[in-house]
């Protein structure tokens, strides 16, 4: 059976709630890897180290407690997709992509039907924040984590045209759309909460910006207007409720209307990218103008010194979206800032083992390693591959 078909059947079985024994995963022989140079070479080396230190052979999963949470796993998936998009590397990383999709299946929970009544607000199939039962504890489904996965699945779909991958991304979008807050008693009604835990009423830039991006990706792939309409709804809600006078976006708004004004680079990046994607989907110049305004404000605020204080994951999202906008507008700083950041990481935060440090205390992690790989691949690939 062709490997693509095996992968499609595997994800489709998981999506429909089939038991683990309903299919067998047959790994393919990897294409021969040749040493790359420059930014692609750095990405390749960092990826090899990530697999050596964090991957659990034969499981499809990464180390954690005992397995990693979905958030870092989603970024290991993103790193693999990004390397597959480096010119000449799709065949080299095709096997690894199959393994990532196989591992992703372990997080899928068809419903929270066994949870106490009122614990969760959604019972649609989506991915738990931790490995789902029986291998893990499962738990709440985080909307941003699912959106990161959905964005990457759409990138995989562009590479493989696998209908099951598209079906899974659609299912994630259905989960996100069902999560839209409809309580009129909330301050600034609307928005997507942080998770489907019933007690959660915070609505975030990081859940709405990426939702808009995923919506545009699905609209481009399917032509279904509902995806574009939801993307516009999520984007406009975020501008209405979380845009600050600085032109940048606050982190979240609470139930009673208190806004957390913390500025994170990935929030700015997600909304910049959403604006750029909406501009391309609608030809409405207002979206592009808004993206450029936020980008201008963000460039003045997030220099290299500010960015290294955040986890590299934040910077990877920021740079991806800034470079995507730059491909349309050719505004400064272009690749200069991400290259300065990438050089700083390589020279100052890389251990002799090849692991990268972040945080306080500075420690290596799967999330950091996967993010660094993505930053080097951003500097090695066309922005057309980012979404």
XYZ file of C-alpha atoms in Angstrom:
387
model
C 0.000 0.000 0.000
C 1.469 3.450 -0.874
C 2.820 5.356 2.135
C 0.582 8.372 1.428
C -2.497 6.147 1.492
C -1.368 4.490 4.735
C -0.971 7.932 6.300
C -4.372 9.043 5.008
C -6.110 5.956 6.350
C -4.348 6.270 9.691
C -5.465 9.841 10.283
C -8.937 9.142 8.959
C -9.332 6.199 11.317
C -8.165 8.343 14.211
C -10.525 11.149 13.224
C -13.462 8.738 13.159
C -12.519 7.232 16.507
C -11.189 3.927 15.221
C -9.145 1.858 17.717
C -5.380 1.854 17.552
C -5.276 -1.594 15.930
C -7.487 -0.458 13.025
C -4.413 0.300 10.932
C -0.712 -0.430 10.849
C 1.886 2.232 10.298
C 4.580 1.173 7.879
C 7.575 3.524 8.024
C 9.356 4.154 4.770
C 13.079 4.151 4.130
C 14.349 7.707 4.415
C 15.968 9.299 1.387
C 19.706 9.810 1.692
C 20.560 12.994 3.590
C 23.343 15.238 2.381
C 25.016 17.898 4.484
C 23.599 21.388 3.938
C 25.384 24.689 4.483
C 24.470 28.054 5.949
C 21.035 28.474 7.489
C 19.730 25.200 6.010
C 22.742 23.415 7.490
C 22.113 24.921 10.914
C 18.481 23.834 10.719
C 19.533 20.329 9.710
C 22.006 20.029 12.584
C 19.524 21.380 15.144
C 16.919 18.912 13.903
C 19.318 15.969 14.217
C 20.042 17.020 17.803
C 16.318 17.397 18.552
C 15.659 13.869 17.380
C 18.630 12.482 19.294
C 17.772 14.106 22.620
C 13.980 14.267 22.670
C 12.487 11.686 20.318
C 11.300 8.371 21.783
C 12.199 5.795 19.169
C 9.310 3.760 17.833
C 6.617 5.776 19.594
C 6.105 8.742 17.299
C 6.304 10.890 20.445
C 8.789 13.065 22.290
C 10.019 12.989 25.868
C 8.032 14.791 28.541
C 6.008 13.535 31.509
C 6.522 10.885 30.071
C 5.448 12.419 26.756
C 5.587 16.027 25.666
C 2.521 18.226 25.746
C 0.829 19.000 22.428
C 2.282 22.530 22.285
C 5.940 21.456 21.903
C 4.890 18.475 19.780
C 3.114 20.857 17.405
C 6.360 22.780 17.005
C 8.354 19.613 16.329
C 5.764 18.960 13.611
C 6.247 22.530 12.352
C 10.031 22.064 12.313
C 9.681 18.896 10.249
C 7.271 20.536 7.785
C 9.616 23.513 7.489
C 12.622 21.336 6.705
C 10.590 19.448 4.111
C 10.023 22.825 2.423
C 13.743 23.592 2.133
C 14.591 23.245 -1.577
C 15.567 19.668 -2.375
C 14.567 18.288 1.040
C 10.948 17.124 0.600
C 11.901 13.511 -0.109
C 14.525 13.548 2.638
C 11.958 14.450 5.302
C 8.929 12.622 3.837
C 9.425 9.708 6.228
C 9.757 12.030 9.215
C 6.529 13.787 8.221
C 4.729 10.438 8.250
C 6.121 9.754 11.726
C 4.995 13.176 13.015
C 1.459 12.538 11.753
C 1.511 9.106 13.348
C 2.584 10.628 16.676
C -0.034 13.368 16.426
C -2.707 10.681 16.455
C -1.855 9.961 20.110
C -3.225 13.366 21.144
C -6.554 13.003 19.366
C -9.578 12.651 21.635
C -12.873 12.105 19.826
C -14.794 13.662 22.719
C -14.738 14.488 26.393
C -17.826 12.359 26.942
C -16.314 10.584 29.947
C -15.558 13.843 31.781
C -17.802 15.163 34.561
C -20.788 17.149 33.319
C -19.917 20.793 32.781
C -16.152 20.224 32.740
C -15.710 21.013 29.057
C -17.590 23.249 26.646
C -16.997 21.148 23.509
C -17.264 17.472 22.688
C -16.040 17.750 19.074
C -13.039 15.703 18.054
C -9.811 17.660 18.515
C -6.392 17.260 20.099
C -5.903 17.205 23.864
C -3.194 19.297 25.484
C -1.506 16.049 26.599
C -1.428 12.555 25.096
C -4.976 11.241 25.187
C -6.075 8.060 26.999
C -5.204 5.278 27.205
C -1.522 6.198 26.788
C -1.824 9.563 28.548
C -4.024 11.673 30.780
C -5.604 13.817 28.056
C -7.519 16.761 29.524
C -8.465 20.168 28.171
C -8.138 20.978 24.509
C -6.310 24.272 23.981
C -7.556 26.236 21.009
C -4.196 27.753 20.144
C -2.457 24.363 20.251
C -5.060 22.942 17.886
C -4.658 25.949 15.608
C -0.867 25.497 15.467
C -1.502 21.895 14.452
C -4.104 22.920 11.879
C -1.790 25.470 10.282
C 0.897 22.803 9.917
C -1.542 20.230 8.554
C -2.484 22.697 5.832
C 1.200 23.075 4.995
C 1.474 19.279 4.818
C -1.579 19.255 2.568
C 0.162 21.679 0.184
C 3.064 19.222 -0.010
C 1.146 15.945 -0.245
C -2.463 16.721 -1.284
C -3.479 14.061 1.241
C -7.288 14.292 1.678
C -7.171 12.898 5.222
C -4.777 15.656 6.276
C -7.201 18.232 4.910
C -10.074 16.473 6.685
C -8.259 16.690 10.002
C -7.552 20.405 9.523
C -11.260 20.911 8.782
C -12.145 19.073 11.986
C -9.836 21.352 13.973
C -11.498 24.372 12.381
C -14.933 23.013 13.314
C -13.745 22.689 16.916
C -12.412 26.259 16.883
C -15.556 27.684 15.329
C -17.747 25.894 17.869
C -15.599 27.448 20.594
C -16.526 31.014 19.636
C -17.843 32.748 22.776
C -21.570 33.511 22.492
C -22.296 34.650 26.064
C -23.719 38.201 25.787
C -22.780 38.843 29.434
C -19.072 38.722 28.630
C -17.242 41.994 28.279
C -16.589 42.547 24.575
C -18.672 39.493 23.566
C -17.158 37.036 21.145
C -13.645 35.717 20.697
C -12.106 32.301 21.156
C -11.183 31.209 24.697
C -7.841 29.750 25.674
C -9.212 26.228 26.166
C -12.460 24.319 26.193
C -12.397 24.044 29.999
C -15.795 25.316 31.152
C -14.169 27.596 33.734
C -12.111 29.451 31.139
C -13.524 32.789 29.965
C -10.314 34.552 28.897
C -10.233 35.277 25.176
C -6.851 35.753 23.589
C -4.997 37.228 20.664
C -3.149 33.921 20.390
C -6.395 32.018 19.873
C -8.023 34.454 17.444
C -5.095 35.507 15.249
C -4.036 31.946 14.342
C -7.725 31.002 13.925
C -7.973 33.688 11.255
C -4.848 32.343 9.565
C -6.133 28.773 9.566
C -9.483 29.980 8.254
C -7.810 31.649 5.270
C -5.682 28.558 4.601
C -8.815 26.411 4.482
C -10.642 28.948 2.335
C -7.804 28.941 -0.183
C -7.805 25.132 -0.292
C -11.560 24.584 -0.431
C -13.238 27.779 -1.605
C -15.746 27.454 1.262
C -16.826 31.006 2.136
C -17.645 30.113 5.746
C -13.936 29.719 6.511
C -13.126 33.175 5.194
C -16.082 34.706 7.030
C -14.957 33.180 10.320
C -11.384 34.345 9.710
C -12.657 37.893 9.228
C -14.829 37.615 12.349
C -11.947 36.458 14.548
C -9.618 39.112 13.128
C -12.095 41.968 13.585
C -12.973 40.886 17.119
C -9.297 40.978 18.083
C -8.873 44.445 16.616
C -11.973 45.664 18.449
C -11.175 44.157 21.847
C -7.394 43.810 22.111
C -5.765 46.389 19.829
C -3.873 48.955 21.903
C -3.147 52.630 21.129
C 0.426 51.594 20.332
C -0.857 49.704 17.288
C 0.034 46.371 18.914
C -2.169 43.750 20.517
C -2.685 42.958 24.204
C -2.560 39.367 25.371
C -6.158 38.685 26.468
C -9.373 40.057 27.910
C -11.007 38.583 31.012
C -14.676 37.941 31.690
C -15.322 41.322 33.326
C -13.414 43.273 30.716
C -9.974 43.598 32.325
C -7.385 43.532 29.542
C -3.940 42.063 30.150
C -1.801 44.593 28.230
C 1.316 42.391 28.037
C 2.917 42.600 24.614
C 4.277 39.367 23.190
C 5.948 39.140 19.810
C 3.928 36.139 18.651
C 0.643 37.956 19.195
C 1.794 40.772 16.935
C 3.066 38.254 14.415
C -0.161 36.275 14.265
C -2.263 39.374 13.644
C 0.222 40.706 11.089
C 0.047 37.383 9.242
C -3.737 37.258 9.524
C -3.998 40.721 8.005
C -1.647 39.781 5.149
C -3.540 36.554 4.423
C -6.914 38.315 4.536
C -5.602 40.943 2.136
C -4.578 38.224 -0.301
C -7.934 36.454 0.070
C -10.121 39.562 -0.332
C -8.016 42.212 -2.109
C -9.181 44.601 0.608
C -6.271 47.051 1.113
C -7.441 47.872 4.655
C -6.112 44.515 5.845
C -2.697 45.189 4.381
C -2.617 48.698 5.831
C -3.466 47.350 9.295
C -0.814 44.625 9.066
C 1.813 47.174 8.062
C 0.845 49.500 10.907
C 1.242 46.729 13.477
C 4.494 45.591 11.870
C 5.898 49.109 12.042
C 5.021 49.367 15.738
C 6.381 45.891 16.465
C 9.716 46.533 14.747
C 10.229 49.534 16.999
C 9.480 47.498 20.106
C 10.886 43.997 19.501
C 14.580 44.387 18.821
C 17.006 41.484 19.263
C 17.494 42.277 22.962
C 13.747 42.153 23.602
C 13.243 38.993 21.576
C 15.921 36.967 23.365
C 14.027 37.536 26.625
C 11.128 35.524 25.221
C 11.040 31.826 24.393
C 12.307 31.292 20.824
C 8.871 29.915 19.968
C 7.497 33.451 20.213
C 10.216 34.724 17.895
C 9.612 31.929 15.383
C 5.938 32.901 15.043
C 6.829 36.600 14.886
C 9.470 36.155 12.191
C 7.321 33.812 10.109
C 4.546 36.365 9.903
C 6.791 39.390 9.483
C 8.617 37.723 6.600
C 5.308 36.686 5.057
C 4.171 40.313 5.090
C 7.552 41.452 3.789
C 7.135 39.190 0.749
C 4.115 41.337 -0.158
C 5.328 44.796 0.854
C 9.144 44.531 0.923
C 9.225 46.714 4.029
C 12.300 46.801 6.284
C 13.834 45.097 8.165
C 13.260 42.065 5.897
C 15.552 39.180 6.826
C 18.058 41.334 8.691
C 16.482 41.062 12.152
C 15.724 37.317 12.045
C 19.253 36.677 10.782
C 20.740 38.728 13.635
C 18.587 36.770 16.090
C 19.547 33.438 14.518
C 23.245 34.317 14.678
C 22.903 35.359 18.319
C 21.254 32.050 19.207
C 23.948 30.071 17.407
C 26.839 31.959 18.985
C 25.554 32.508 22.523
C 22.803 30.018 23.426
C 23.990 26.789 21.779
C 25.595 24.098 23.902
C 28.363 21.823 22.671
C 25.698 19.121 22.367
C 23.864 21.254 19.803
C 20.946 21.961 22.136
C 19.776 25.560 22.480
C 19.019 27.273 25.778
C 16.190 29.591 26.753
C 14.320 30.718 29.849
C 15.384 31.469 33.378
C 17.135 29.325 34.435
C 18.384 28.675 30.922
C 17.572 25.121 29.929
C 17.174 23.175 26.699
C 13.689 21.996 25.719
C 11.842 20.452 22.808
C 9.884 23.683 22.323
C 13.057 25.763 22.080
C 14.872 23.347 19.780
C 11.904 23.079 17.413
C 11.517 26.856 17.311
C 15.190 27.425 16.485
C 14.928 24.940 13.604
C 11.980 26.886 12.246
C 13.834 30.191 12.391
C 16.728 28.794 10.344
C 14.309 27.319 7.814
C 12.444 30.641 7.528
C 15.712 32.092 6.307
C 16.088 29.205 3.834
C 12.665 28.961 2.203
C 10.153 31.005 0.256
C 7.439 32.759 2.300
C 4.955 31.046 -0.019
C 5.643 27.879 1.995
C 4.841 29.454 5.400
C 1.041 29.036 5.163
